[in-house]
Every structure is written in C-alpha cells, then in structure tokens.
Coordinates of C-alpha atoms in Angstrom, one line a residue:
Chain A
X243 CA 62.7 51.2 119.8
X244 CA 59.9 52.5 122.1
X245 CA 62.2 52.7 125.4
X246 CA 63.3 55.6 127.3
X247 CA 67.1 55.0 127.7
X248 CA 68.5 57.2 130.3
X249 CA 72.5 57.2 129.0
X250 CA 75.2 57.3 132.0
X251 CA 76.1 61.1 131.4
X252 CA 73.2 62.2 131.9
X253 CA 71.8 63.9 135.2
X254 CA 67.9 64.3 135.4
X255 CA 66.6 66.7 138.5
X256 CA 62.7 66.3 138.6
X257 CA 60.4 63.8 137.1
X258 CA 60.0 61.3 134.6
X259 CA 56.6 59.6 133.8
X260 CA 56.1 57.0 131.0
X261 CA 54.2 54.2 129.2
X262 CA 57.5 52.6 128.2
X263 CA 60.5 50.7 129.6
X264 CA 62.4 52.9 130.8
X265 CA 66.5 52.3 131.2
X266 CA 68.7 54.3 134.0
X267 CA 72.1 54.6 133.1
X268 CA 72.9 57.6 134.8
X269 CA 71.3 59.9 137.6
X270 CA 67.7 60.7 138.5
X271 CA 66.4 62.6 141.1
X272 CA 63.1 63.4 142.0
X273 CA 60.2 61.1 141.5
X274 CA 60.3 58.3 138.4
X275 CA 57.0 56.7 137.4
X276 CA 56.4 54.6 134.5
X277 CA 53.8 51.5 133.8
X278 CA 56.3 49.4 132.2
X279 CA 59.8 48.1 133.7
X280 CA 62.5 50.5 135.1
X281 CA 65.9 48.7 134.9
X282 CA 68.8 51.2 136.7
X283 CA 71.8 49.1 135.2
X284 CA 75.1 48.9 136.7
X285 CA 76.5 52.9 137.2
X286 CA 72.8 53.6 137.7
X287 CA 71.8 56.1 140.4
X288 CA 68.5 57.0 141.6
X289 CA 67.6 59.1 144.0
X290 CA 63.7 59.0 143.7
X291 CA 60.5 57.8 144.7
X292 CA 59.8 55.0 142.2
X293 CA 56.2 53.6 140.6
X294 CA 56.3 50.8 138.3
X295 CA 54.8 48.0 137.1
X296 CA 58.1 46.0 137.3
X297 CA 61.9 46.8 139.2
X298 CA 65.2 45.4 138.3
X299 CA 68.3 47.1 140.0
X300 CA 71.9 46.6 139.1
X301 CA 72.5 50.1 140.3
X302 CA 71.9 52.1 143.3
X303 CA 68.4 53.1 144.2
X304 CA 67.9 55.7 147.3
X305 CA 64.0 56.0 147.7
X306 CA 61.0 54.2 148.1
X307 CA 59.6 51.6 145.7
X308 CA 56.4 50.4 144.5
X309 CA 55.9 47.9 142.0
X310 CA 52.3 46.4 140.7
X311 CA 54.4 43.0 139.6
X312 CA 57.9 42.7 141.2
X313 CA 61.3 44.2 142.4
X314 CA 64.1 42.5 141.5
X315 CA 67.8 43.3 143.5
X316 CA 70.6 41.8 141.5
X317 CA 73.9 40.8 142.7
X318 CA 75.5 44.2 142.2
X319 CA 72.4 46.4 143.5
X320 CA 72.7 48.8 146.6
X321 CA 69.5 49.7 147.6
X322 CA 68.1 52.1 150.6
X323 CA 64.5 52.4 150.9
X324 CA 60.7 50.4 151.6
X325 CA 59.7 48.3 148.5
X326 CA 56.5 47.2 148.2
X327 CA 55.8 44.7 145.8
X328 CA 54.1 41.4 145.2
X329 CA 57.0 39.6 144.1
X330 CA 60.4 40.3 145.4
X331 CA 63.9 39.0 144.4
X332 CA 67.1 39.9 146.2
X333 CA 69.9 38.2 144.7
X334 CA 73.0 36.8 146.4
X335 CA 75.6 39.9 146.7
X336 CA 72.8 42.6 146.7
X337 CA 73.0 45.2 149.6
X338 CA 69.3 46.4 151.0
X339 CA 68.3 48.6 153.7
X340 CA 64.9 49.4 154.3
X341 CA 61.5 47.3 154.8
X342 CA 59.9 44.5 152.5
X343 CA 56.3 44.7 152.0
X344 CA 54.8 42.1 149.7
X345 CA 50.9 42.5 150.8
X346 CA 50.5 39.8 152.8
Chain B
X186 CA 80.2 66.3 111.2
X187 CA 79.0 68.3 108.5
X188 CA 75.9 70.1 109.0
X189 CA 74.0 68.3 106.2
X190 CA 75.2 65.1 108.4
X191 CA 73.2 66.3 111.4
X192 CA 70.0 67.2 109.5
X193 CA 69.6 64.0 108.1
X194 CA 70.6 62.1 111.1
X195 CA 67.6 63.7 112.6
X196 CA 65.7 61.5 110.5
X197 CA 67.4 58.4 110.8
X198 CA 69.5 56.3 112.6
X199 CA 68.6 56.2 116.1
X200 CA 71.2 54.1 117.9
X201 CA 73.9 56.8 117.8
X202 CA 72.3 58.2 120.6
X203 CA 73.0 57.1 123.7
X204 CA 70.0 58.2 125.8
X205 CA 66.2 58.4 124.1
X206 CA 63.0 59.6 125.5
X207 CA 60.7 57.5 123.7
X208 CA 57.3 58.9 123.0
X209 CA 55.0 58.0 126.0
X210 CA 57.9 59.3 128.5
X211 CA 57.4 62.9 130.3
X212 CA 60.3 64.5 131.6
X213 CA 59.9 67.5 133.7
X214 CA 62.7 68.7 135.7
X215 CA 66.3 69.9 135.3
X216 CA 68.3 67.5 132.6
X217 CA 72.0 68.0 132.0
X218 CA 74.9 65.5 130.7
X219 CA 77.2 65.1 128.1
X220 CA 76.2 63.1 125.5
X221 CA 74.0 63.2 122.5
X222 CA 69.7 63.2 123.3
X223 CA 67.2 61.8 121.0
X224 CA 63.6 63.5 121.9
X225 CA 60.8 61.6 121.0
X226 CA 58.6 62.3 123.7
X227 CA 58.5 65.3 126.3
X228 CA 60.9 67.2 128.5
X229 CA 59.5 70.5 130.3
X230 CA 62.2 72.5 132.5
X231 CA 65.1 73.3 131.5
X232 CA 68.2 71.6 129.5
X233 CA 72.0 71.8 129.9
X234 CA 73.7 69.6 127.6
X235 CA 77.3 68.9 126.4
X236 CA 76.4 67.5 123.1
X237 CA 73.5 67.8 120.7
X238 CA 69.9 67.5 121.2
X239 CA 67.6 66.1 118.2
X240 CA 64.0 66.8 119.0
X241 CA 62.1 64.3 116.9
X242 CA 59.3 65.2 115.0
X243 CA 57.0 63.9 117.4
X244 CA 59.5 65.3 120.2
X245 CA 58.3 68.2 122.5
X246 CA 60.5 70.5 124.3
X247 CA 59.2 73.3 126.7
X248 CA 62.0 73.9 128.2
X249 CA 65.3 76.8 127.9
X250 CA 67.7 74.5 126.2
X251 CA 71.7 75.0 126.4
X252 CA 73.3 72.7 123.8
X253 CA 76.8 72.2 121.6
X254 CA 74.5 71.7 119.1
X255 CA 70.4 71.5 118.4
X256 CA 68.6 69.7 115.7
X257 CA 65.1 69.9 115.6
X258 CA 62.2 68.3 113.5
X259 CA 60.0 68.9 115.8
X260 CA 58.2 71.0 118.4
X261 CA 60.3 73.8 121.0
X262 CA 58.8 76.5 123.3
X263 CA 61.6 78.1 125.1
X264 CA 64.7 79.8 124.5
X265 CA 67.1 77.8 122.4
X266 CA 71.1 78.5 122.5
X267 CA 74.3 76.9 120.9
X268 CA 77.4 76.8 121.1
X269 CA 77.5 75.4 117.6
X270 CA 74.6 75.4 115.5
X271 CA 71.1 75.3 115.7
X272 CA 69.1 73.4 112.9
X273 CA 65.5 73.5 112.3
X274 CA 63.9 70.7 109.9
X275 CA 61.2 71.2 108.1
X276 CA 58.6 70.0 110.1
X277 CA 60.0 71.9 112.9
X278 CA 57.8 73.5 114.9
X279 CA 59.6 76.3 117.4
X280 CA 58.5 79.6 119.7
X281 CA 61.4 81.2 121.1
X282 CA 64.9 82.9 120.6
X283 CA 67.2 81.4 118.9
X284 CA 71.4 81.8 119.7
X285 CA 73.8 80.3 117.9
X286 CA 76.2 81.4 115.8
X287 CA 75.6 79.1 112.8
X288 CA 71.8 79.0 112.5
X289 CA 70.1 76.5 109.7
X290 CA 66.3 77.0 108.7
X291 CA 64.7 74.6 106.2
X292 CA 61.7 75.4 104.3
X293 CA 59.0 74.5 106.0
X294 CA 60.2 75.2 109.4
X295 CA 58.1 77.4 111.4
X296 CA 59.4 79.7 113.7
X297 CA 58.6 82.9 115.7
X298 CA 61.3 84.6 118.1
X299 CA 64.7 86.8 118.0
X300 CA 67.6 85.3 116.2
X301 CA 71.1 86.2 117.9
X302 CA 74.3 84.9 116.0
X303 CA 77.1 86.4 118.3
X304 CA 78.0 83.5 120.4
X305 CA 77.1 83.9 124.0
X306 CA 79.1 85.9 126.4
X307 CA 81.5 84.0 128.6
X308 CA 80.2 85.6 131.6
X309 CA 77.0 85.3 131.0
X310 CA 77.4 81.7 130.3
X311 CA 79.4 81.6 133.9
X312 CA 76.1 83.4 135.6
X313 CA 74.4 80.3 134.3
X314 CA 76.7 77.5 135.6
X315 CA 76.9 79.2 139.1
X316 CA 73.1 79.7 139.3
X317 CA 73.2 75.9 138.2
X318 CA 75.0 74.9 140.5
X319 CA 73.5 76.9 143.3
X320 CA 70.3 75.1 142.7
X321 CA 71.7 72.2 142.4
X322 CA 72.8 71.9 146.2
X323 CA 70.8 71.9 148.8
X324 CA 67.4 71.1 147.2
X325 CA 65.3 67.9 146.3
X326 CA 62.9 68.6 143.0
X327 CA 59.3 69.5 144.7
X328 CA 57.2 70.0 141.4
X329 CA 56.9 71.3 137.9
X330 CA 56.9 74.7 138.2
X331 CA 59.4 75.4 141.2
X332 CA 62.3 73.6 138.3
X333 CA 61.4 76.4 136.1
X334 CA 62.8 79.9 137.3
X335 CA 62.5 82.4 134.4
X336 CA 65.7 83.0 133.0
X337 CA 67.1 86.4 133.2
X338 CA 67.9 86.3 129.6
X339 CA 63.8 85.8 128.7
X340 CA 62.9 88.6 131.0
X341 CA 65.6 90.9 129.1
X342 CA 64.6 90.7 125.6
X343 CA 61.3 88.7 125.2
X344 CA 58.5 90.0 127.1
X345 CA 57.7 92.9 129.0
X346 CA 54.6 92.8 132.0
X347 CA 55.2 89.0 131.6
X348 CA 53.8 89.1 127.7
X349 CA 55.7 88.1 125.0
X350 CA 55.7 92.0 122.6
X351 CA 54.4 91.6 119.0
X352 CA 56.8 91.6 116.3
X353 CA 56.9 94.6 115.8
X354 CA 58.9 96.2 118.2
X355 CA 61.7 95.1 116.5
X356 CA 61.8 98.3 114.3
X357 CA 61.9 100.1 117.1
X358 CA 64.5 98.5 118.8
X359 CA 67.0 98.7 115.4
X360 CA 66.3 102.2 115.7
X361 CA 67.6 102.2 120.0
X362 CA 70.4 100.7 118.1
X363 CA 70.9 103.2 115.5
X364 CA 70.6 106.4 117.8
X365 CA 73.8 105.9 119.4
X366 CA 75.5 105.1 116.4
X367 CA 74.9 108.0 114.7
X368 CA 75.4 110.3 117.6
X369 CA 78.9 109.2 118.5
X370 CA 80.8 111.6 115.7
X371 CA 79.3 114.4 117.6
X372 CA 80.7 113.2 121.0
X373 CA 83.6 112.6 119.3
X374 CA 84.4 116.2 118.1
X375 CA 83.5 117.8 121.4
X376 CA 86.1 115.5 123.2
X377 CA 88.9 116.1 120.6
X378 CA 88.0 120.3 121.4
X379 CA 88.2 120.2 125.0
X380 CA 91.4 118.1 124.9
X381 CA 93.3 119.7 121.8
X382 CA 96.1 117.8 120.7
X383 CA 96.9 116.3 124.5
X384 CA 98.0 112.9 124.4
X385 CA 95.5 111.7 126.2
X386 CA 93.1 112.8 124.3
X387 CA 94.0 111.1 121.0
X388 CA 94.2 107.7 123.4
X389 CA 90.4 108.6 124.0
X390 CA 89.7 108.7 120.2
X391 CA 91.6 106.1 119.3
X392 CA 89.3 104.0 121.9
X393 CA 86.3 105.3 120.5
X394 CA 87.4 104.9 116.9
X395 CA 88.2 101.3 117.5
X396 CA 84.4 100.9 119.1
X397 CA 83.1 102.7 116.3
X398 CA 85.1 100.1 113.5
X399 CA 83.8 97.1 115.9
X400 CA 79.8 98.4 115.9
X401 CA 79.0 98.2 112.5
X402 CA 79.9 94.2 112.2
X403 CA 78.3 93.3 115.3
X404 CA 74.7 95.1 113.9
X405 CA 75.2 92.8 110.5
X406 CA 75.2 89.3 112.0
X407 CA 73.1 90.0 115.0
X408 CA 70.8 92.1 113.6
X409 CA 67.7 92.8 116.8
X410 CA 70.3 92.5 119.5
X411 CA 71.5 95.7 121.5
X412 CA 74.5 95.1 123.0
X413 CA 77.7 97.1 124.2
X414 CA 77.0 100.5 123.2

C-alpha cells in the first residue's frame, strides 16, 4: 500500500523525494531521490539523477546513480550514466554505458 | 461513472488507480499523463492530467491542477479546473478557484476562492498546451520554483500587487458586471436613430439583441466572472 507507483502514462518534469518504494512506469525527469527501492520496470524512462537506497532497472535510466545498498541491471535494462554502489548486478542482455564505482 | 461513484471511491478502493503517491513521497515539478492519480502524499508545481485526480485526505496539492475530473478529500492550494467535475469531500481542505462546470461541495468541505462553471475557453485552453509545450523543450527541471510560472489566469482574477483581495470585492465586481448590462438599451436606441430603418442597421440590433438574450444566462451559472461584455 505505502508505494509510490509511477503508472506508464504519466510524464513527471522535476523532482520526486520519498520514504517509500517507489515504482517507474512511465517518465521522470529531473532528479528522483527516495531511501527505499526505485524499480523503473519495463517501458520505464528516466531521465534523472538518481539517490537510493536500492536500484533495479528493467527500463531505461539516463543519469547518474547512487545507491547506499545495490544497483541492479536486468536483462532488458538500457542504462547511460556512472553508478556508484556497493553492490552491483548487470544481468546478461543489459546494455550500460557509463563508469562502475563500487568503493573499493 | 456517476458522481456519487467518484465520491466514495475517494475513500476506498485504491487499486483502480494506476499510479499513487504514497504518503512519504514529494513531488515537485511539472506532472502530466493520462490516467487516473491517487494523492496520498505531495505534489507542488503544476498538474496536467487526462483523467481524474483524487487527493487523499492526507494528500497535498500546491500546485494549478488541469483535470477531466478532480476529487478531493483532502488539502489543495492552487487553482483547480475541470473539464468534468470537481468534487470536494468533506474533509476537504482547498484555497483557490475552482472551474468546472459541474461543481460538488459536501458539508464539511472548506473552501475559499472564485467558483467559475462555464467550461474553459478553447483558446485559452490552447494558450495552455502551447506554453506547455514550449517549456517542455529545450529545458532540464533546475529547481522548485523555476517549474512554477504564475499562470496568467491567477494573475487575472485572484490577486492584485501579488496579494490575494479579500472577499469582498466580489460585490464590486458583480456590479463591473452589471454596469454594462444596464447601459446597453441606451446604446441601443442611439444606434437604431442614427441608422433609421437602414438594413444594416437592424443587422447591428439584431447582433446586439442576440448578446443581450446570451448575458443574462451566462451571469446565472457563473456568477463572479466577467467575461465577453
């Protein structure tokens, strides 16, 4: 119940900030920062500077992320930025451009 | 769907909507789509939406919001317009003018702002798109305040120096509205002298008496707004 759901529609131009999972159907541009998860499933676009505690993209992600636990790139993922997190997963199939840091 | 439908679907049943900002989640920015909203938390900026908006009691809006339809149970501070209806709950909580030409208040609601019932002019509503989708290109969102350009409608009949008038000027402005209205027989009469029984001249009045049937109606429904005089 407590989730931000972000349907495919819908076209956000500025900034989102949360406590709660947050879920990217559609488009965001602008800055997204939330302390839960931020999934961007499948038809997802973001355009945004991204601050989570946790990353899973199905979508497409354009802008630099930051995660406090882990990014996650599934099969169908296009992403284009730097992700820094502790933990990261790029899946088999998932297109990335951009640099890795994982504070080593 | 009825309006009785929507009111209590403000309530309840969440999953019809599609996209939900849940309580801890800010949203400042532009926001536009098609398809139903469910406000639970906070959206500041301004809000173009094919479809209806419900803004949950513990919802906040401070934004202009553009809607088929609005529902709200909780808390707006902007200017609010409909192409359908606009319905405030109970515990709705809302500063601002209201346009819509079906308008619902419940007992309870609280509410302080104009009330306009024609439905919105179709070039006014094309001003809008374009200067959408002027902003749109070109530009990446900078901050809060920049996403927020007064809209031309506030500036026109909500505030003057930048501060919201008291309530009432509205006597005043009925009687701007009256004025004209009650001077028009007298133009009237001088036209029909200086023209006699010309053709043209009975085209005139016949222009003027149609105005003069249309004015009275448009007064009734909308009852503060000046328009087309």
């Amino acid at each position: 119940m407590s989730s931000t759901v972000i349907g495919s529609s819908i076209l956000i131009d500025g900034e989102i900030t949360g406590e709660e999972h947050l879920v990217v159907r559609g488009t965001v541009k602008g800055r997204i920062q939330v302390r839960d998860t931020l999934v961007i499933e499948d038809g997802g676009l973001v355009e945004a500077t991204v601050d989570a505690a946790s990353i899973t993209v199905q979508g497409t992600l354009r802008g630099d992320v930051a995660a406090s636990e882990r990014a996650e790139l599934r099969p169908s993922s296009t992403v284009v930025g730097d992700i820094r997190a502790p933990r990261i997963l790029i899946a088999d199939g998932a297109s990335f451009k951009g640099n890795v840091d994982m504070g080593g | 769907m009825s309006q009785s439908e929507s009111t209590h679907s403000a309530v309840g049943s969440p999953d019809e909507a599609t996209t939900v900002v849940a309580p801890g989640t800010h949203i400042a920015g532009r926001l536009s789509g098609q398809e139903d909203i469910r406000v639970h938390g906070t959206i500041e900026g301004r809000i173009h939406l094919a479809a209806t908006l419900y803004v949950e009691p513990e919802g906040i809006i401070a934004a202009d919001v553009h809607a088929d339809d609005v529902v709200v149970a909780g808390t707006i501070v902007g200017n609010v317009s409909a192409a359908g209806s606009i319905v405030l709950a109970a515990s709705a909580r809302v500063v601002g003018d209201l346009r819509a030409p079906r308008l619902v208040v419940a007992p309870g609601a609280a509410f302080r702002g104009q009330v306009s019932m024609e439905p919105p002019d179709e070039d006014e509503l094309e001003a809008e798109a374009e200067a959408g989708r002027g902003r749109r290109e070109g530009r990446q969102y900078t901050g809060a305040a920049q996403a927020r350009p007064a809209p031309p409608r506030a500036t026109v009949y909500a505030t003057q120096n930048g501060v919201r008038l008291p309530p009432q000027r509205t006597a005043s402005r009925r009687d701007a509205v009256a004025k004209p209205a009650l001077a028009r027989p007298r133009l009237d009469e001088q036209a029909g002298d200086l023209y006699g029984d010309a053709e043209e001249a009975d085209w005139g009045d016949g222009v003027k008496r149609s105005k003069k049937v249309a004015r009275p109606r448009v007064l009734a429904r909308g009852k503060h707004k000046v328009e087309r005089i």
